[in-house]
Coordinates of C-alpha atoms in Angstrom, one line a residue:
M55 CA 72.0 -135.8 44.7
G56 CA 70.3 -137.6 41.9
H57 CA 66.9 -138.5 40.4
V58 CA 63.9 -139.4 42.5
D59 CA 63.8 -142.9 43.6
H60 CA 67.3 -143.8 42.8
G61 CA 68.3 -144.5 46.3
K62 CA 69.7 -141.4 47.8
T63 CA 67.9 -141.9 51.2
T64 CA 68.6 -145.5 51.3
I65 CA 72.3 -144.7 51.3
I66 CA 71.9 -142.3 54.0
D67 CA 69.9 -144.9 56.0
W68 CA 72.9 -147.2 55.6
L69 CA 75.3 -144.6 56.7
R70 CA 73.3 -143.5 59.7
K71 CA 71.9 -147.1 60.5
S72 CA 68.4 -145.6 60.4
N73 CA 65.3 -146.2 58.3
I74 CA 64.2 -142.7 57.0
V75 CA 62.8 -144.2 53.8
K76 CA 60.1 -146.1 55.7
G77 CA 58.6 -142.8 57.1
E78 CA 58.8 -140.8 53.8
V79 CA 55.4 -140.0 52.5
G80 CA 54.8 -141.3 49.0
G81 CA 58.3 -142.8 49.1
I82 CA 60.0 -139.4 48.2
T83 CA 62.1 -136.9 50.2
Q84 CA 60.3 -133.6 50.6
S85 CA 62.6 -131.7 52.7
I86 CA 66.4 -131.1 53.0
G87 CA 68.2 -133.0 55.7
S88 CA 71.6 -132.7 57.3
F89 CA 73.4 -134.9 59.8
K90 CA 76.8 -136.0 61.0
V91 CA 78.0 -139.6 60.0
S92 CA 80.9 -141.1 62.1
T93 CA 83.5 -142.7 60.0
R94 CA 87.3 -143.0 59.8
A95 CA 89.7 -140.7 57.9
F96 CA 91.9 -142.4 55.3
D97 CA 94.7 -142.4 57.9
G98 CA 92.5 -144.5 60.2
K99 CA 91.7 -141.8 62.7
K100 CA 88.1 -141.3 64.0
S101 CA 86.4 -138.5 61.8
H102 CA 82.9 -137.7 60.6
L103 CA 81.1 -136.6 57.5
C104 CA 78.5 -133.9 57.5
V105 CA 75.8 -135.3 55.0
I106 CA 73.2 -133.3 53.3
D107 CA 70.1 -135.3 51.7
T108 CA 68.3 -133.5 49.0
P109 CA 64.9 -134.1 47.5
G110 CA 65.0 -135.7 43.9
H111 CA 61.4 -134.6 42.9
A112 CA 61.5 -132.1 40.0
A113 CA 59.6 -129.3 42.2
F114 CA 62.5 -129.2 44.6
Q115 CA 65.2 -127.7 42.3
Q116 CA 65.9 -124.6 44.5
M117 CA 66.3 -126.9 47.5
R118 CA 68.8 -129.2 45.7
E119 CA 70.6 -126.1 44.5
R120 CA 71.0 -124.8 48.1
G121 CA 72.3 -128.1 49.1
A122 CA 74.8 -128.3 46.2
N123 CA 76.1 -124.8 47.1
V124 CA 77.2 -125.6 50.5
T125 CA 79.1 -129.0 49.8
D126 CA 82.7 -130.0 49.2
I127 CA 81.8 -133.3 47.6
V128 CA 78.7 -134.2 45.8
L129 CA 77.8 -138.0 45.9
L130 CA 76.0 -138.4 42.6
V131 CA 73.5 -141.3 43.0
V132 CA 72.5 -143.1 39.8
A133 CA 70.4 -146.2 39.5
A134 CA 71.9 -149.1 37.6
D135 CA 68.6 -150.0 36.1
D136 CA 67.8 -146.4 34.9
G137 CA 71.0 -144.6 34.3
P138 CA 71.2 -140.7 34.6
L139 CA 67.7 -139.1 34.2
A140 CA 66.4 -135.4 34.1
T141 CA 67.3 -134.6 37.9
T142 CA 70.7 -136.2 37.5
L143 CA 71.5 -133.9 34.6
E144 CA 70.4 -130.8 36.6
A145 CA 72.4 -132.2 39.7
I146 CA 75.6 -132.5 37.5
H147 CA 75.1 -128.9 36.4
Q148 CA 74.6 -127.6 40.1
A149 CA 77.6 -129.5 41.3
K150 CA 80.1 -128.1 38.9
H151 CA 81.9 -126.2 41.8
A152 CA 82.4 -129.4 43.8
T153 CA 84.0 -132.7 43.5
I154 CA 81.8 -135.4 42.2
I155 CA 81.7 -138.9 43.3
V156 CA 79.4 -141.3 41.5
A157 CA 77.5 -144.1 43.3
I158 CA 75.7 -146.5 41.0
N159 CA 73.2 -147.9 43.2
K160 CA 70.6 -150.9 43.0
I161 CA 73.3 -153.4 41.3
D162 CA 71.3 -156.2 43.0
L163 CA 68.5 -155.7 40.6
P164 CA 68.1 -158.2 37.8
N165 CA 67.8 -155.7 35.2
A166 CA 70.7 -153.6 36.4
D167 CA 73.2 -152.6 33.7
V168 CA 76.2 -150.8 35.1
I169 CA 78.1 -150.5 32.0
K170 CA 75.2 -148.9 30.2
A171 CA 74.7 -146.4 33.1
K172 CA 78.4 -145.5 33.0
K173 CA 78.3 -144.9 29.2
K174 CA 75.2 -142.8 29.7
L175 CA 77.1 -140.7 32.3
A176 CA 80.0 -140.1 29.8
E177 CA 77.4 -138.8 27.3
V178 CA 76.4 -136.0 29.7
G179 CA 80.0 -135.2 30.6
V180 CA 80.7 -137.4 33.7
L181 CA 83.5 -139.8 32.8
V182 CA 84.4 -142.3 35.3
E183 CA 87.9 -143.6 36.0
E184 CA 87.2 -147.1 34.3
L185 CA 86.3 -145.4 31.1
G186 CA 89.4 -143.1 31.2
G187 CA 88.0 -140.2 33.2
K188 CA 88.9 -138.7 36.4
T189 CA 85.7 -139.1 38.4
Q190 CA 85.7 -141.9 41.0
C191 CA 82.8 -144.4 40.9
V192 CA 81.7 -147.0 43.2
E193 CA 79.1 -149.8 42.4
V194 CA 76.8 -150.4 45.4
S195 CA 73.5 -151.9 46.7
A196 CA 72.4 -149.6 49.6
V197 CA 69.6 -152.1 50.4
K198 CA 72.1 -155.1 50.7
G199 CA 74.9 -152.8 51.9
T200 CA 77.2 -154.2 49.0
N201 CA 80.4 -152.2 48.8
M202 CA 79.1 -149.4 51.0
E203 CA 82.2 -149.5 53.1
E204 CA 84.2 -148.8 50.1
L205 CA 82.1 -146.0 49.2
V206 CA 82.7 -144.4 52.5
E207 CA 86.5 -144.9 52.2
T208 CA 86.3 -143.3 48.7
I209 CA 84.6 -140.2 50.2
S210 CA 87.1 -140.0 53.1
F211 CA 90.0 -140.3 50.8
Q212 CA 88.7 -137.6 48.5
A213 CA 88.3 -135.3 51.5
D214 CA 91.8 -135.8 52.5
L215 CA 93.1 -135.0 49.1
L216 CA 91.1 -131.9 49.1
D217 CA 92.7 -130.8 52.3
L218 CA 89.7 -129.0 53.7
H219 CA 90.0 -126.5 56.7
A220 CA 88.0 -124.1 58.6
D221 CA 88.8 -121.9 61.6
P222 CA 86.8 -122.9 64.6
S223 CA 88.0 -119.9 66.5
A224 CA 86.3 -117.3 64.0
P225 CA 82.9 -116.0 64.6
G226 CA 80.1 -118.5 63.4
E227 CA 78.7 -118.4 59.7
V228 CA 75.9 -120.9 59.1
V229 CA 74.0 -121.5 55.7
C230 CA 70.4 -121.7 56.3
L231 CA 69.2 -124.7 54.4
E232 CA 65.6 -124.6 55.8
A233 CA 63.4 -122.4 57.9
Y234 CA 60.0 -122.9 59.4
V235 CA 57.8 -121.4 62.2
D236 CA 57.2 -123.4 65.4
K237 CA 54.2 -122.4 67.5
R238 CA 56.0 -122.4 70.8
T239 CA 59.4 -121.3 70.0
G240 CA 58.9 -119.0 66.8
P241 CA 61.0 -119.0 63.8
M242 CA 63.4 -121.8 63.3
A243 CA 66.2 -122.4 61.0
K244 CA 68.2 -125.6 60.0
G245 CA 71.6 -125.3 58.5
I246 CA 75.3 -126.1 58.5
V247 CA 78.0 -124.3 60.3
R248 CA 80.3 -123.4 57.4
W249 CA 82.9 -121.4 59.3
G250 CA 83.7 -120.6 62.8
T251 CA 81.8 -121.8 65.8
L252 CA 78.3 -120.9 66.8
R253 CA 77.1 -120.8 70.5
P254 CA 73.8 -119.8 72.4
G255 CA 73.9 -116.2 73.2
D256 CA 75.6 -115.0 69.9
V257 CA 74.1 -112.1 68.2
I258 CA 73.1 -113.0 64.7
V259 CA 71.9 -111.4 61.5
C260 CA 70.4 -113.0 58.4
G261 CA 69.2 -111.0 55.5
N262 CA 66.9 -108.3 56.8
T263 CA 66.2 -110.1 60.2
H264 CA 68.3 -110.6 63.2
G265 CA 68.2 -111.9 66.9
R266 CA 70.2 -113.7 69.5
V267 CA 70.7 -117.5 69.6
K268 CA 68.4 -118.9 72.2
F269 CA 69.4 -122.5 71.7
L270 CA 71.2 -124.9 69.4
K271 CA 70.2 -128.5 68.6
D272 CA 71.9 -131.2 66.6
E273 CA 69.9 -133.5 64.2
H274 CA 69.0 -135.8 67.2
G275 CA 67.3 -132.9 69.2
T276 CA 70.2 -132.8 71.7
N277 CA 71.1 -129.3 73.0
L278 CA 74.5 -128.0 71.8
K279 CA 77.0 -125.9 73.9
E280 CA 78.6 -124.9 70.8
A281 CA 78.7 -126.1 66.9
P282 CA 82.1 -126.1 65.3
P283 CA 82.6 -126.1 61.4
S284 CA 80.6 -128.8 59.5
T285 CA 77.9 -129.3 62.3
P286 CA 74.2 -129.5 61.3
V287 CA 72.3 -127.3 63.7
L288 CA 68.8 -126.2 64.5
L289 CA 68.9 -122.7 65.5
C290 CA 66.3 -120.7 67.5
G291 CA 66.5 -117.0 68.0
L292 CA 65.9 -114.9 64.9
R293 CA 63.0 -112.6 65.0
D294 CA 61.6 -113.4 61.6
C295 CA 61.8 -116.6 59.5
P296 CA 64.8 -116.5 57.4
A297 CA 65.0 -117.2 53.7
A298 CA 66.3 -120.6 52.8
G299 CA 69.7 -120.4 51.3
S300 CA 70.7 -117.2 53.1
D301 CA 73.7 -116.9 55.5
I302 CA 73.4 -116.4 59.3
L303 CA 76.4 -114.5 60.5
V304 CA 77.5 -113.9 64.1
V305 CA 78.2 -110.2 64.8
G306 CA 79.7 -108.6 67.9
S307 CA 76.7 -106.5 69.2
E308 CA 73.3 -105.1 68.4
K309 CA 74.9 -101.9 67.3
E310 CA 76.7 -104.0 64.5
V311 CA 73.5 -105.5 63.6
N312 CA 71.9 -102.2 62.7
K313 CA 75.2 -101.3 60.6
V314 CA 74.7 -104.5 58.6
L315 CA 70.9 -103.9 58.1
R316 CA 71.5 -100.5 57.0
A317 CA 74.0 -101.4 54.6
R318 CA 71.9 -104.1 53.1
E319 CA 68.9 -101.8 52.7
E320 CA 71.1 -99.4 50.7
I321 CA 72.3 -102.1 48.4
Q322 CA 68.8 -103.2 47.9
S323 CA 67.7 -99.7 47.2
A324 CA 70.6 -99.3 44.7
R325 CA 69.5 -102.6 43.0
V326 CA 65.9 -101.2 42.5
D327 CA 67.3 -97.9 41.2
L328 CA 69.4 -100.0 38.6
G329 CA 66.4 -101.8 37.7
Q330 CA 67.8 -105.1 39.0
E331 CA 65.1 -105.8 41.6
E332 CA 63.8 -109.3 41.8
A333 CA 61.1 -110.8 39.7
V334 CA 57.5 -110.0 40.9
P335 CA 56.2 -112.9 42.9
I336 CA 53.3 -114.8 41.3
E337 CA 50.9 -113.3 44.1
E338 CA 51.7 -109.9 42.9
R339 CA 50.8 -110.2 39.3
N340 CA 48.1 -108.0 37.6
L341 CA 44.7 -109.6 37.7
P342 CA 42.0 -109.2 35.2
E343 CA 38.6 -107.9 36.4
D344 CA 36.8 -111.3 36.2
V345 CA 39.7 -113.1 37.9
Y346 CA 37.3 -114.6 40.6
Q347 CA 34.8 -115.8 38.2
T348 CA 37.1 -117.8 35.8
T349 CA 40.5 -118.2 37.8
A350 CA 41.2 -120.3 40.8
V351 CA 42.2 -118.3 43.9
F352 CA 44.7 -120.0 46.3
I353 CA 46.1 -119.5 49.8
I354 CA 49.4 -121.4 50.0
K355 CA 50.7 -123.0 53.4
A356 CA 53.8 -125.1 53.7
V357 CA 55.6 -126.7 56.6
D358 CA 58.7 -124.9 55.9
Q359 CA 60.3 -122.4 53.5
G360 CA 61.9 -124.9 51.1
S361 CA 58.6 -126.8 50.7
L362 CA 56.9 -123.3 49.9
D363 CA 59.6 -122.6 47.4
A364 CA 59.1 -126.0 45.8
I365 CA 55.2 -125.4 45.5
H366 CA 55.9 -122.1 43.8
V367 CA 58.2 -123.7 41.4
G368 CA 55.5 -126.3 40.6
L369 CA 52.6 -123.6 40.3
D370 CA 54.8 -121.5 38.0
E371 CA 55.3 -124.6 35.7
L372 CA 51.5 -124.8 35.5
V373 CA 51.3 -121.2 34.6
K374 CA 53.7 -121.7 31.9
K375 CA 51.5 -124.4 30.5
G376 CA 48.7 -121.8 30.2
V377 CA 46.8 -122.8 33.7
K378 CA 45.3 -119.7 35.1
M379 CA 45.5 -119.0 38.8
Y380 CA 46.0 -116.4 41.5
I381 CA 48.0 -116.7 44.6
L382 CA 46.4 -114.5 47.3
S383 CA 49.1 -115.2 49.9
S384 CA 51.6 -117.9 50.7
S385 CA 53.4 -118.5 54.0
V386 CA 55.1 -121.0 56.3
G387 CA 53.1 -122.4 59.3
D388 CA 49.8 -123.8 60.3
V389 CA 46.4 -122.8 58.7
L390 CA 45.2 -119.9 60.7
R391 CA 41.6 -118.7 61.6
G392 CA 42.2 -115.4 59.6
E393 CA 43.2 -117.3 56.5
V394 CA 40.1 -119.4 56.7
N395 CA 38.0 -116.1 56.9
T396 CA 39.9 -114.6 54.0
A397 CA 39.4 -117.9 51.9
Y398 CA 35.6 -117.7 52.6
R399 CA 35.4 -114.2 51.7
M400 CA 37.3 -114.5 48.5
N401 CA 36.0 -118.1 47.4
A402 CA 39.6 -119.4 47.7
T403 CA 41.1 -122.8 48.1
I404 CA 43.7 -123.3 50.9
L405 CA 46.3 -125.5 49.4
A406 CA 48.5 -126.9 52.2
L407 CA 51.7 -129.2 52.4
G408 CA 52.1 -131.2 55.4
V409 CA 50.7 -128.5 57.9
K410 CA 48.3 -128.4 60.7
T411 CA 45.2 -126.5 61.3
D412 CA 44.1 -124.6 64.5
R413 CA 41.7 -126.7 66.6
E414 CA 38.7 -124.5 65.8
V415 CA 39.2 -124.3 62.1
P416 CA 37.4 -127.6 61.0
A417 CA 34.3 -126.6 63.0
L418 CA 34.5 -122.9 61.6
L419 CA 34.8 -124.3 58.1
T420 CA 31.7 -126.5 58.5
E421 CA 29.8 -123.5 59.9
M422 CA 30.7 -121.2 57.1
R423 CA 29.9 -123.7 54.5
G424 CA 26.5 -124.4 56.1
R425 CA 25.6 -120.5 56.4
W426 CA 26.5 -120.1 52.7
K427 CA 24.3 -122.9 51.6
A428 CA 21.4 -121.6 53.8
E429 CA 21.7 -118.1 52.5
R430 CA 22.0 -119.3 48.9
A431 CA 18.9 -121.2 49.3
V432 CA 16.7 -118.0 49.8
P433 CA 15.3 -116.8 46.5
G434 CA 16.9 -113.4 45.3
S435 CA 19.5 -113.3 48.1
G436 CA 22.4 -112.7 45.7
V437 CA 24.8 -114.5 47.8
P438 CA 28.4 -114.6 46.3
E439 CA 29.7 -118.0 45.0
R440 CA 31.5 -120.0 47.5
A441 CA 31.9 -123.4 45.9
F442 CA 35.7 -123.4 46.0
F443 CA 36.0 -122.4 49.7
S444 CA 37.9 -125.4 50.9
I445 CA 41.1 -126.5 52.7
R446 CA 43.3 -129.2 50.8
N447 CA 46.0 -130.5 53.0
H448 CA 48.4 -132.8 51.2
R449 CA 51.2 -134.8 52.3
V450 CA 53.0 -135.2 48.9
I451 CA 53.9 -132.3 46.6
Y452 CA 52.9 -134.0 43.4
R453 CA 49.4 -134.6 44.9
L454 CA 49.2 -130.9 45.7
L455 CA 50.1 -129.8 42.3
E456 CA 47.8 -132.2 40.5
D457 CA 45.0 -130.9 42.8
A458 CA 45.9 -127.3 42.0
E459 CA 45.9 -128.1 38.3
N460 CA 42.4 -129.8 38.5
I461 CA 40.9 -126.9 40.6
C462 CA 42.2 -124.5 38.0
K463 CA 40.5 -126.4 35.2
M464 CA 37.2 -126.8 37.3
K465 CA 37.1 -123.0 37.8
A466 CA 37.8 -122.2 34.2
I467 CA 34.7 -124.0 33.1
T468 CA 32.5 -122.4 35.7
K469 CA 32.3 -119.3 33.6
Y470 CA 29.1 -118.3 31.9
R471 CA 28.1 -119.6 28.4
D472 CA 25.6 -118.7 25.8
V473 CA 22.6 -121.3 25.4
V474 CA 20.7 -120.7 22.2
R475 CA 17.0 -120.7 22.7
G476 CA 15.7 -120.0 19.3
T477 CA 16.7 -119.4 15.8
A478 CA 14.9 -117.6 12.7
T479 CA 15.8 -116.9 9.2
V480 CA 15.1 -113.2 7.8
L481 CA 12.8 -113.6 4.8
K482 CA 12.3 -109.7 4.2
V483 CA 13.7 -106.4 5.6
F484 CA 11.4 -103.5 6.0
N485 CA 12.6 -100.2 6.7
F486 CA 10.2 -97.8 8.4
G487 CA 12.6 -94.8 8.7
P488 CA 14.6 -93.5 11.6
K489 CA 11.8 -93.4 14.2
I490 CA 10.7 -97.1 14.0
G491 CA 13.8 -98.5 12.2
L492 CA 14.0 -102.1 10.5
I493 CA 11.2 -104.6 10.9
L494 CA 12.4 -108.1 9.8
G495 CA 10.0 -110.5 8.4
C496 CA 11.0 -113.9 9.7
R497 CA 10.4 -117.5 10.0
V498 CA 11.2 -119.3 13.3
L499 CA 13.3 -122.3 12.5
D500 CA 13.9 -123.9 15.9
G501 CA 12.9 -123.1 19.4
E502 CA 11.1 -120.0 20.1
L503 CA 11.7 -116.1 20.1
T504 CA 10.7 -114.2 23.1
I505 CA 10.2 -110.5 23.6
K506 CA 13.5 -108.8 25.3
A507 CA 15.4 -111.7 24.7
K508 CA 19.2 -111.3 24.0
A509 CA 19.7 -111.8 20.2
R510 CA 22.4 -111.9 17.5
V511 CA 22.0 -111.6 13.9
K512 CA 24.5 -113.8 12.0
R513 CA 25.6 -113.8 8.3
G514 CA 27.5 -117.3 7.8
P515 CA 30.1 -117.3 10.8
D516 CA 30.1 -113.6 11.3
T517 CA 27.8 -111.6 13.8
V518 CA 26.6 -108.5 12.0
F519 CA 24.5 -107.2 14.9
E520 CA 23.8 -107.9 18.5
G521 CA 21.0 -106.7 20.7
P522 CA 17.6 -107.4 22.4
I523 CA 14.3 -108.1 20.6
S524 CA 12.3 -105.0 21.2
S525 CA 9.0 -106.1 19.3
L526 CA 7.3 -109.4 18.1
K527 CA 4.2 -109.4 15.9
V528 CA 2.2 -112.3 14.2
V529 CA 0.1 -110.9 11.5
K530 CA -1.0 -107.5 13.2
D531 CA -1.1 -108.7 16.8
E532 CA 1.7 -108.0 19.3
V533 CA 2.9 -111.0 21.2
M534 CA 5.3 -112.2 23.9
K535 CA 6.6 -115.1 22.1
V536 CA 6.6 -116.9 18.8
P537 CA 6.9 -120.7 18.4
S538 CA 8.7 -122.7 15.7
A539 CA 7.5 -122.9 12.2
T540 CA 5.9 -119.6 12.6
E541 CA 6.2 -116.4 10.5
C542 CA 6.5 -113.1 12.5
G543 CA 7.7 -109.5 12.5
V544 CA 10.8 -108.9 14.6
G545 CA 11.8 -105.4 15.8
M546 CA 15.5 -105.0 17.1
T547 CA 16.2 -101.3 18.1
G548 CA 19.5 -100.0 16.4
A549 CA 19.7 -102.7 13.8
E550 CA 21.3 -101.9 10.6
A551 CA 22.5 -103.5 7.4
I552 CA 20.6 -106.6 7.9
E553 CA 19.9 -108.6 4.7
E554 CA 17.6 -111.3 3.7
G555 CA 19.0 -114.8 4.5
D556 CA 20.6 -113.6 7.7
V557 CA 19.8 -115.7 10.8
I558 CA 18.6 -114.6 14.1
E559 CA 19.7 -116.4 17.3
T560 CA 18.2 -115.8 20.7
F561 CA 20.3 -116.8 23.6
E562 CA 20.4 -117.0 27.3
V563 CA 23.6 -116.5 29.3
V564 CA 23.8 -119.4 31.9
K565 CA 26.5 -120.6 34.4
N566 CA 27.7 -124.1 34.2
D567 CA 26.7 -126.4 36.9
F568 CA 29.3 -127.2 39.5
E569 CA 29.3 -129.2 42.7
S570 CA 31.2 -127.7 45.6
L571 CA 34.5 -129.0 46.8
P572 CA 34.5 -130.8 50.0
T573 CA 35.2 -128.6 52.9
I574 CA 38.2 -130.5 54.1
L575 CA 40.4 -132.8 52.1
S576 CA 43.5 -134.5 53.5
T577 CA 45.7 -136.8 51.3

């Protein structure tokens, strides 16, 4: 665990003799990974470590927390040129239940300052052995391989001291780290076997869903006949996509599954009765009536559950900053034809992270956008706005969040605004009784006054009356408009308490011009 770009995945690459970093979009990890690393225990016997790689970007806080909760040892990676930063502090807090080993990475850099990094760690509560504490620390360069063997030995030694055990003969228990939907195989779950042994054919239950294990694969895609404790697995067989972070349990039979599900429903019902139900998701918040005019509407799609959670965390941060948005729906999997139809109908933007679209979707989008433009070109057609109907597929989460914020800002400025068309000062007020009302003797100062125009009467900064102009006269003639520098009589039905010196403003409500978003955007 550690801050983004401090070298976590480079350390993993050294352990696995792989090159994950090269394939990472934008140079950052965006999903949680788990795999076995062959090593030797402190007594020299062949052993292995089960390693979980967590993202360092701020939006993936929930994913990091899931990773920390399942581990026995947390390797806290700190860059020698940066020291502990924001995500490092969060990782320290999340890892309090586990044993921490510090790896000060990038010691090969010319601006590396190991002593400073250690002192900064001490300031946030992690005191390494060199400074009189109990936390083991290894100075490494993952790029060059410096002291990496020592790091592995330190981890193995610490694991021996902890005397960790699990019972492989017990029914399997798996912690679901990640989940997604595969078009061919359906819901898939990635996780770690925490206790017991998992086998194909086992009846399993997870949250409010259940199933039977169809197949198990390791991190290399190899089919497994069984998965003992501390084995990373890819599991197929659940009926629905499980929630990331949930436990997948092996039960004896379908009958037991029903008992477990009923018990969980009763517990959830009791929580609701006690007022402990979960927070209302962003997509279920109450909406103002003009939401579709002034607020960006999104459909969220992500490649897996962890990425979807991270997007919601990032969007909630934008909401806290005052950015207005409405999430119409959010789900794991490819962009579907039905979602495109919904987006078109609601003038919504589909924000996607690393997903695919059905083959017919691009053509469908182009056809819909073309039809809308053609219909809008017909005078008086009253075709609804579709300028924000678009699919925005991103490969990096921070670009998706930046895009969402920009779209929200663009939508906010497309609301209607008042444009002043004319101003006049009130020279004299004539009251002709309840039947006719007030007639205002005025001089037009700027622009022009027109009959039936929307108008407001202002006294200083305050508006004392607002209503349409009902009549205009120049001398004794009724007119449709009065130009600048002309005196006239102005009638405003219902006007009261208007005084000499007040100013009349006529205005028109117009919509800001806005260029439509591109139909498809990929970054």
